[in-house]
PDB file of C-alpha atoms in Angstrom:
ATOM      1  CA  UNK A 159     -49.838  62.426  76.981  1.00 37.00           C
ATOM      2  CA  UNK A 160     -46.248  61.595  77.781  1.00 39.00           C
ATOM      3  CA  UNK A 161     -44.358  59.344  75.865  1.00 41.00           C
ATOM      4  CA  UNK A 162     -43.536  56.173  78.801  1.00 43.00           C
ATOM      5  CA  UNK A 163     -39.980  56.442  79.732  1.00 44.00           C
ATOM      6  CA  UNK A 164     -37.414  54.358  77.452  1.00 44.00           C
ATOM      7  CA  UNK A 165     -39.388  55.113  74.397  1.00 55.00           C
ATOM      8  CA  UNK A 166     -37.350  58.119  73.032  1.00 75.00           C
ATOM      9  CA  UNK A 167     -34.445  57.547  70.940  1.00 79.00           C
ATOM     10  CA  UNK A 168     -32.230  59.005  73.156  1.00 80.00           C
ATOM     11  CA  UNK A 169     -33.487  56.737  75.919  1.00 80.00           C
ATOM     12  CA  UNK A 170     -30.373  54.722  74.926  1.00 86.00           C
ATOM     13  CA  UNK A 171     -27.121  55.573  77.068  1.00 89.00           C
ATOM     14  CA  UNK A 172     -24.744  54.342  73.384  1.00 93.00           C
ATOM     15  CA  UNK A 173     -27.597  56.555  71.608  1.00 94.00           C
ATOM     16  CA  UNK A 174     -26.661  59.502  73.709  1.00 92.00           C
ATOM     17  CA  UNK A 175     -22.858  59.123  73.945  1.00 93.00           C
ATOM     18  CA  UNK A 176     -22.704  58.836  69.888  1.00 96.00           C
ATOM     19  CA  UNK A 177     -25.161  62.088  69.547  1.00 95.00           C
ATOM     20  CA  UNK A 178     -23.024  63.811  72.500  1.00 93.00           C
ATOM     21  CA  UNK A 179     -20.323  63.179  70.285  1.00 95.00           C
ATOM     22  CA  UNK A 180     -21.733  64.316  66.651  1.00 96.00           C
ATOM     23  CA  UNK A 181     -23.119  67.344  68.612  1.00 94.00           C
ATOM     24  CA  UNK A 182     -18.974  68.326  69.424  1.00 92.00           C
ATOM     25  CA  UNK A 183     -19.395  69.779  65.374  1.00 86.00           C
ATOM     26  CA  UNK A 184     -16.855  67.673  63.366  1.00 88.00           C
ATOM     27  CA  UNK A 185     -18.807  64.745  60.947  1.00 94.00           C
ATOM     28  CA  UNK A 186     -17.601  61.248  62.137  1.00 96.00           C
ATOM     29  CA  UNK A 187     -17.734  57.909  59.959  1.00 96.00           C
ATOM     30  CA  UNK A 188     -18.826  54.848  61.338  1.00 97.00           C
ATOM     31  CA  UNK A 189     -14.867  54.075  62.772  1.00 96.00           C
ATOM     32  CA  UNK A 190     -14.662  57.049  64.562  1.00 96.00           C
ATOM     33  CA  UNK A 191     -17.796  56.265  66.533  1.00 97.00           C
ATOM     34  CA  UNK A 192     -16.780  52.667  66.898  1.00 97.00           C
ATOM     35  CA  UNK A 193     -13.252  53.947  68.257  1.00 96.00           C
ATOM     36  CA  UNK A 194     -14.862  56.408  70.398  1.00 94.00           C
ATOM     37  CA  UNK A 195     -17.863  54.320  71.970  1.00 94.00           C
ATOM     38  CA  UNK A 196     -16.040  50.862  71.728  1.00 95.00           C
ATOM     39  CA  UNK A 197     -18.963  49.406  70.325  1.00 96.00           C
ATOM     40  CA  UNK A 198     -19.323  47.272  67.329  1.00 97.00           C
ATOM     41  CA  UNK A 199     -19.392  48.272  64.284  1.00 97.00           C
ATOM     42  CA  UNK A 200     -22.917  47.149  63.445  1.00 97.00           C
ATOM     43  CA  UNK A 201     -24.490  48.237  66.578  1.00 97.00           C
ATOM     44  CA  UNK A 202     -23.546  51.543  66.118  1.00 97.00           C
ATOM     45  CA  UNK A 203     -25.231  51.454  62.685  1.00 97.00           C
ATOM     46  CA  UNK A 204     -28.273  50.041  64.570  1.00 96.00           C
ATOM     47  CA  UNK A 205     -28.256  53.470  66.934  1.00 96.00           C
ATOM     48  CA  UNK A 206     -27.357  55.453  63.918  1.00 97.00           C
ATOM     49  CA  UNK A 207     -30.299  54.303  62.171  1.00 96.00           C
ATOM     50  CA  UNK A 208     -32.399  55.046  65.013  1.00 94.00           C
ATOM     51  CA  UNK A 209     -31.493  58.440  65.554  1.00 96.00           C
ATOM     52  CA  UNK A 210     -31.676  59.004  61.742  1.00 96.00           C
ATOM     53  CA  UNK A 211     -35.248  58.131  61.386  1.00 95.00           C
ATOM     54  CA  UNK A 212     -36.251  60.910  64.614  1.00 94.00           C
ATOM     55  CA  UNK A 213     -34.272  63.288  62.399  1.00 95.00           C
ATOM     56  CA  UNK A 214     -31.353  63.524  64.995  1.00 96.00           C
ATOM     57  CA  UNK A 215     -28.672  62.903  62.544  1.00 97.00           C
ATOM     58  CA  UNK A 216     -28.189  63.195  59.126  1.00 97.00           C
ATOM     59  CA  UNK A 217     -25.212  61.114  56.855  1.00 96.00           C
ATOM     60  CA  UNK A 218     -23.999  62.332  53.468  1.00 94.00           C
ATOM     61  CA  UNK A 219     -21.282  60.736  51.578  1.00 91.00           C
ATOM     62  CA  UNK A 220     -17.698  62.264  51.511  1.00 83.00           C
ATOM     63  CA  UNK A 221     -16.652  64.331  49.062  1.00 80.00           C
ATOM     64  CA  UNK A 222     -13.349  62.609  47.433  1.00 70.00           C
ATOM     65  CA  UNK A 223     -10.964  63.806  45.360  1.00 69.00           C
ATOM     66  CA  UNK A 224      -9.240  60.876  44.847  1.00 72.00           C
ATOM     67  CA  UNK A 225     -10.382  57.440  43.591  1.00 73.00           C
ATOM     68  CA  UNK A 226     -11.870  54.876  46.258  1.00 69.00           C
ATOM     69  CA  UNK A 227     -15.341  54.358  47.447  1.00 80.00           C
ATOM     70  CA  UNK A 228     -16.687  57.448  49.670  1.00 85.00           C
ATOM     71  CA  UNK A 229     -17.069  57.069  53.195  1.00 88.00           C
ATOM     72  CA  UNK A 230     -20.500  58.217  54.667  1.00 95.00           C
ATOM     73  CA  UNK A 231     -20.098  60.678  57.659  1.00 96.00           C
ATOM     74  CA  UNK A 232     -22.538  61.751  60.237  1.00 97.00           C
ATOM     75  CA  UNK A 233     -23.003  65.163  61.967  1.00 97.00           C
ATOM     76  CA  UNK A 234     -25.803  65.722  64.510  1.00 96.00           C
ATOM     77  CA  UNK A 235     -28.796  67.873  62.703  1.00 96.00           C
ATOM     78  CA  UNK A 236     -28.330  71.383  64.481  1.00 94.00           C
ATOM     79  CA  UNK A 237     -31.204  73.367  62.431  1.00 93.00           C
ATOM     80  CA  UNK A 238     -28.268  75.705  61.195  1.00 89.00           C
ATOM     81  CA  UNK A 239     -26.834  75.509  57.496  1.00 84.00           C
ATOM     82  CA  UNK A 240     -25.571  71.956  56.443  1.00 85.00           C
ATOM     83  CA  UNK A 241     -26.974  70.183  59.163  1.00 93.00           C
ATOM     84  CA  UNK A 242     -30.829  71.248  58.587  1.00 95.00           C
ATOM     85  CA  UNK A 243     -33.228  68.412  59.333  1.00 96.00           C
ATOM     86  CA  UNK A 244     -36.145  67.252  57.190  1.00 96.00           C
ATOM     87  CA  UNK A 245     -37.484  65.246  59.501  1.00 96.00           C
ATOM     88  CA  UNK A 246     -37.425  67.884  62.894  1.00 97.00           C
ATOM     89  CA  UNK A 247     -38.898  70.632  59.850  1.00 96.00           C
ATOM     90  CA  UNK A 248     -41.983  68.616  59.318  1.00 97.00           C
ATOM     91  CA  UNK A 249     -42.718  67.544  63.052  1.00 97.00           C
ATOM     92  CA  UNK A 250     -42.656  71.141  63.906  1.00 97.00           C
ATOM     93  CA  UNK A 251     -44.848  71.982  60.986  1.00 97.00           C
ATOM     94  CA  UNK A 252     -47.190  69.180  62.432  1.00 98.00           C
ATOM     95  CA  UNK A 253     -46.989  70.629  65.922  1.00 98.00           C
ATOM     96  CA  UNK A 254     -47.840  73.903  64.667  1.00 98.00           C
ATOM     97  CA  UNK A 255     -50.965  72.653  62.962  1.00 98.00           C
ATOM     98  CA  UNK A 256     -52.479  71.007  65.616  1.00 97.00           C
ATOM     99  CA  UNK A 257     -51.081  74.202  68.244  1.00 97.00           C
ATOM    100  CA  UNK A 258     -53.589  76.298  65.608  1.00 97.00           C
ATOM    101  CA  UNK A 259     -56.172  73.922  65.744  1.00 97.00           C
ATOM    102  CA  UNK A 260     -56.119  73.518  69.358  1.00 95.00           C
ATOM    103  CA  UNK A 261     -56.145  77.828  69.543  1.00 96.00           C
ATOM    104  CA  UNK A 262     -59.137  78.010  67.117  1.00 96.00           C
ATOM    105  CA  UNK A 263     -61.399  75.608  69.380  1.00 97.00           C
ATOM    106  CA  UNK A 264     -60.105  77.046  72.439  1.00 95.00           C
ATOM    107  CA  UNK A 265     -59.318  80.904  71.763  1.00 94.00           C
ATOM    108  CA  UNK A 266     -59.047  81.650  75.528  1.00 92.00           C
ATOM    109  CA  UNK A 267     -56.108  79.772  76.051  1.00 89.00           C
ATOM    110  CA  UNK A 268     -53.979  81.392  73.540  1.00 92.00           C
ATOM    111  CA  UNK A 269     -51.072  83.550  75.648  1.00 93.00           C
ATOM    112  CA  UNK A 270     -50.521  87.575  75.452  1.00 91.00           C
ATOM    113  CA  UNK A 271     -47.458  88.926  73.893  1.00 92.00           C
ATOM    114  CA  UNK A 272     -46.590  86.400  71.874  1.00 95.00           C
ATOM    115  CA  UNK A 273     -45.854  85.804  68.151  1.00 96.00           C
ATOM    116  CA  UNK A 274     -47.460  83.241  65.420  1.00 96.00           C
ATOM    117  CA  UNK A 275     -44.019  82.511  65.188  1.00 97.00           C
ATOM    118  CA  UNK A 276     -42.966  82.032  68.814  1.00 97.00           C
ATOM    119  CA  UNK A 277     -46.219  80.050  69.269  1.00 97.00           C
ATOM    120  CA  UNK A 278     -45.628  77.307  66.725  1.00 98.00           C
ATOM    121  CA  UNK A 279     -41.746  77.232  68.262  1.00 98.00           C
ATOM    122  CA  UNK A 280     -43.536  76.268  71.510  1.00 98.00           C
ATOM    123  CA  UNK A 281     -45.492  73.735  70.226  1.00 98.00           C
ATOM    124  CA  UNK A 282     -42.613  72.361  68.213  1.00 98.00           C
ATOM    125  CA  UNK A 283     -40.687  71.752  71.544  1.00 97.00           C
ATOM    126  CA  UNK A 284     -43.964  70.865  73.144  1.00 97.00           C
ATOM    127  CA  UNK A 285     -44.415  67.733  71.433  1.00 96.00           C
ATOM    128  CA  UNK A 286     -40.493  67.122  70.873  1.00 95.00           C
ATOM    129  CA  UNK A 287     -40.696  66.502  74.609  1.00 93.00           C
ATOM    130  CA  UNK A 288     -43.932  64.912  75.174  1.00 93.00           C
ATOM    131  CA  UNK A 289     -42.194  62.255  72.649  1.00 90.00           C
ATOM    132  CA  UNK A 290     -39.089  62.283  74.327  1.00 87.00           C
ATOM    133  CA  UNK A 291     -41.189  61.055  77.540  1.00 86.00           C
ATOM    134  CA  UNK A 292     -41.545  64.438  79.579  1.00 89.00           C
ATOM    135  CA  UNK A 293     -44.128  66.592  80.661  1.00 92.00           C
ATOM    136  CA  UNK A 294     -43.606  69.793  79.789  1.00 94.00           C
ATOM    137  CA  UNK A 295     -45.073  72.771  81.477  1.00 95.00           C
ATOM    138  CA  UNK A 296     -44.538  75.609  79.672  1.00 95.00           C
ATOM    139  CA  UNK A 297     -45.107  79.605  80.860  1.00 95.00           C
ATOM    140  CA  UNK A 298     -45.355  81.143  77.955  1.00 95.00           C
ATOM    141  CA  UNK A 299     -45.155  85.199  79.972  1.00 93.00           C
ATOM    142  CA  UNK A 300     -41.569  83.676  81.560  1.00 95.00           C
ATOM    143  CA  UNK A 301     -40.422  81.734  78.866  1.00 96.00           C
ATOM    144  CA  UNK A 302     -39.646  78.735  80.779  1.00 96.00           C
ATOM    145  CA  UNK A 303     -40.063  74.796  80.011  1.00 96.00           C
ATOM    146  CA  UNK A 304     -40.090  73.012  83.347  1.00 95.00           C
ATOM    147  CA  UNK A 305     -39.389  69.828  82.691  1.00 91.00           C
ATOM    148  CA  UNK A 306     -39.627  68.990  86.464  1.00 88.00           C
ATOM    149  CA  UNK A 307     -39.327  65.897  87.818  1.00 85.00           C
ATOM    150  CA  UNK A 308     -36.403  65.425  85.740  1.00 81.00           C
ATOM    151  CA  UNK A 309     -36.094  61.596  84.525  1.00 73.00           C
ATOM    152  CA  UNK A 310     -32.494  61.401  83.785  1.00 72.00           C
ATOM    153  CA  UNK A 311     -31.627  63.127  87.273  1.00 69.00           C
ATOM    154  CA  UNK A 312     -29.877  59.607  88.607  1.00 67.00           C
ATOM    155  CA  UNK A 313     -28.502  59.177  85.526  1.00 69.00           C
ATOM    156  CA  UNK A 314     -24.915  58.076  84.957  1.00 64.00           C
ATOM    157  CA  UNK A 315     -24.758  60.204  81.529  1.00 69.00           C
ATOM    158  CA  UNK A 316     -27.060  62.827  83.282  1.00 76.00           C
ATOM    159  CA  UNK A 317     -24.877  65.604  82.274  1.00 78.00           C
ATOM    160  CA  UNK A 318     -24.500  64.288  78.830  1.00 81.00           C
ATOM    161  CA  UNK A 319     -27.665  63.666  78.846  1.00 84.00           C
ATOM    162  CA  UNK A 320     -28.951  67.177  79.724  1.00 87.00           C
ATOM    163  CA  UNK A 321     -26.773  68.811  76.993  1.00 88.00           C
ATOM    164  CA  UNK A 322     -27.923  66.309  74.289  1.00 91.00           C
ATOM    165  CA  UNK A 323     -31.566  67.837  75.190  1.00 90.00           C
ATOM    166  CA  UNK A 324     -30.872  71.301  75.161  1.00 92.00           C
ATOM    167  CA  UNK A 325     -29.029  70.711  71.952  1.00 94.00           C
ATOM    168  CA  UNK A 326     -31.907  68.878  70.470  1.00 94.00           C
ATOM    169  CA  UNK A 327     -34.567  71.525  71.754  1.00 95.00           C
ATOM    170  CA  UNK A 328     -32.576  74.297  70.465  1.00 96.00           C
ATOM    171  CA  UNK A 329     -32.819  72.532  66.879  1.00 96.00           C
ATOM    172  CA  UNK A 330     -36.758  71.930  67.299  1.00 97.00           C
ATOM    173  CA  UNK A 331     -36.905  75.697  68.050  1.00 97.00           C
ATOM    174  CA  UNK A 332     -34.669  76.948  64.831  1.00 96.00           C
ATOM    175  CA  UNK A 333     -36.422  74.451  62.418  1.00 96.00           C
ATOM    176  CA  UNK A 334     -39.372  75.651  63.359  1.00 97.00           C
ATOM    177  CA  UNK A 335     -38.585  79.455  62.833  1.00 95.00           C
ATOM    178  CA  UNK A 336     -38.802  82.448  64.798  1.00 96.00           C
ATOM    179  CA  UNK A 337     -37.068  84.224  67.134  1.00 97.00           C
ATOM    180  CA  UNK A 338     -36.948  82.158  70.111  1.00 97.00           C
ATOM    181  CA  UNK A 339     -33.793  80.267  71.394  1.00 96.00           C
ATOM    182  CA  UNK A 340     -32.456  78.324  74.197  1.00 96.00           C
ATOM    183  CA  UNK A 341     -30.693  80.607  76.835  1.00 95.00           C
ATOM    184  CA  UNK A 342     -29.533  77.822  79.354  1.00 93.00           C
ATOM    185  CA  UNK A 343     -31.279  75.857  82.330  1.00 90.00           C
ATOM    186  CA  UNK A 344     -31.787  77.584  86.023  1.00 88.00           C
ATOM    187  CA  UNK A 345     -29.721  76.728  88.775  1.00 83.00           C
ATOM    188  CA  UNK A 346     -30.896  74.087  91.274  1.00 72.00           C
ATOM    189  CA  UNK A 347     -30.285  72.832  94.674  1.00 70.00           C
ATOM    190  CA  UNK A 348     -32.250  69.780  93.643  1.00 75.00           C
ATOM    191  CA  UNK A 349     -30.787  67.854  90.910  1.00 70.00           C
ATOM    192  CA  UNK A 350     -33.780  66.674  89.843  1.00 76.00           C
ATOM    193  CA  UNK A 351     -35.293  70.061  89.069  1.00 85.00           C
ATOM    194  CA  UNK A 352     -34.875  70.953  85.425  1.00 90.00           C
ATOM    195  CA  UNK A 353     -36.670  74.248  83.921  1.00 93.00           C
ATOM    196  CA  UNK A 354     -34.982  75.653  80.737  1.00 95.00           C
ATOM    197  CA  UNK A 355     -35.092  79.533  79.981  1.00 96.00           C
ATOM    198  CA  UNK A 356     -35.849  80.560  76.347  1.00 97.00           C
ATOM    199  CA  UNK A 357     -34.592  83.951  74.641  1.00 96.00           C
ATOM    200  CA  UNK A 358     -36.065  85.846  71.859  1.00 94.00           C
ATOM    201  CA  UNK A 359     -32.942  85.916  69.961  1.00 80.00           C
ATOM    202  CA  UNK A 360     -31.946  88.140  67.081  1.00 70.00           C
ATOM    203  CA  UNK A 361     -33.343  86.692  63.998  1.00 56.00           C
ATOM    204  CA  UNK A 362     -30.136  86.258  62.025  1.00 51.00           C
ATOM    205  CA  UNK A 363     -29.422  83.536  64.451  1.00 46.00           C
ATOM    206  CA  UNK A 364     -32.789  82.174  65.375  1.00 45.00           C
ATOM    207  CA  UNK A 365     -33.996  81.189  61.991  1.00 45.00           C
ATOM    208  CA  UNK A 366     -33.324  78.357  60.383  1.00 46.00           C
ATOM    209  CA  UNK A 367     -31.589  77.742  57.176  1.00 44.00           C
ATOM    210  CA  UNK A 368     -31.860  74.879  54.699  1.00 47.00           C
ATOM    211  CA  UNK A 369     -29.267  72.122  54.114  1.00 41.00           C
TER     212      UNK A 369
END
């Protein structure tokens, strides 16, 4: 069952305009995003925090060469080297246990053509969005996640919004291993219709790699 709408960390319109941000690739301290955002210092900690603790971001300290007190900096976890999440790796390992479990009592519904592999990246993303507050249907022979009616279609950060997701689902997918990726999101006449196309990408970019 769907998570209700406002749950998900990224529910939060400063939440998604500080991930949008990390996401751009370069680590940011807690000025930068204050600069950026125009938002106090502490509540970005407070949305930092949050997205932290869903495995979102990640913070290390800076590496000085000179004396002075590091700074800590934040980069948005990606699934790729350096910016591997912990947190996203053992969700997906969860998803995958309960995708098996689910297969074993019910062996009829398990799909054609498809990989251990690219099965436990599906139910990775499968509960990433069922948390986020969608409900996904996914066709495993097309390799599509409609995520249809969208929930962020009226959205002012819509856009930002939508690339924050696919960002986010294409790190589910590579923490979870295999060869599946995120090749973009059809074209609609409705803006509220939202299915996103997966890939089976070569492996060298699919898999995931620790921090």
């Amino acid at each position: 069952m769907a998570t209700p709408h406002g749950y998900s960390p990224i529910s939060s319109e400063s939440r998604v305009r500080i991930l949008a941000m990390l996401l751009e690739g370069a680590d940011r301290t807690i000025d930068d995003l204050t600069s950026a955002t125009g938002l106090h210092p502490n509540t970005v900690r407070e949305h930092l925090q949050r997205l932290m603790e869903s495995g979102f971001v990640l913070a290390e300290a800076e590496h000085r060469t000179t004396r002075g007190r590091p700074r800590t900096l934040y980069r948005a976890a990606t699934g790729q080297r350096g910016a591997s999440s912990p947190i996203i790796r053992e969700k997906a390992r969860q998803a995958a246990e309960h995708g098996d479990l689910m297969r074993r009592v019910m062996p009829e519904t398990i799909p054609e053509g498809l990989s251990t592999q690219e099965l436990h990246q599906l139910d990775a993303i499968t509960e990433h969005l069922e948390d986020s507050g969608f409900d996904p249907i996914v066709d495993e022979a097309h390799l599509t996640v409609d995520l249809t009616p969208c929930l962020h279609a009226s959205d002012a950060l819509s856009a930002a919004r939508c690339g924050v997701h696919m960002s986010l689902i294409q790190s589910v997918l590579a923490e979870a291993g295999g060869p599946l990726a995120v090749e973009g999101m059809h074209p609609a006449c409705n803006p509220g219709d939202c299915v996103i196309q997966l890939l089976r990408a070569p492996a060298d970019v699919a898999a995931p790699t620790d921090s």
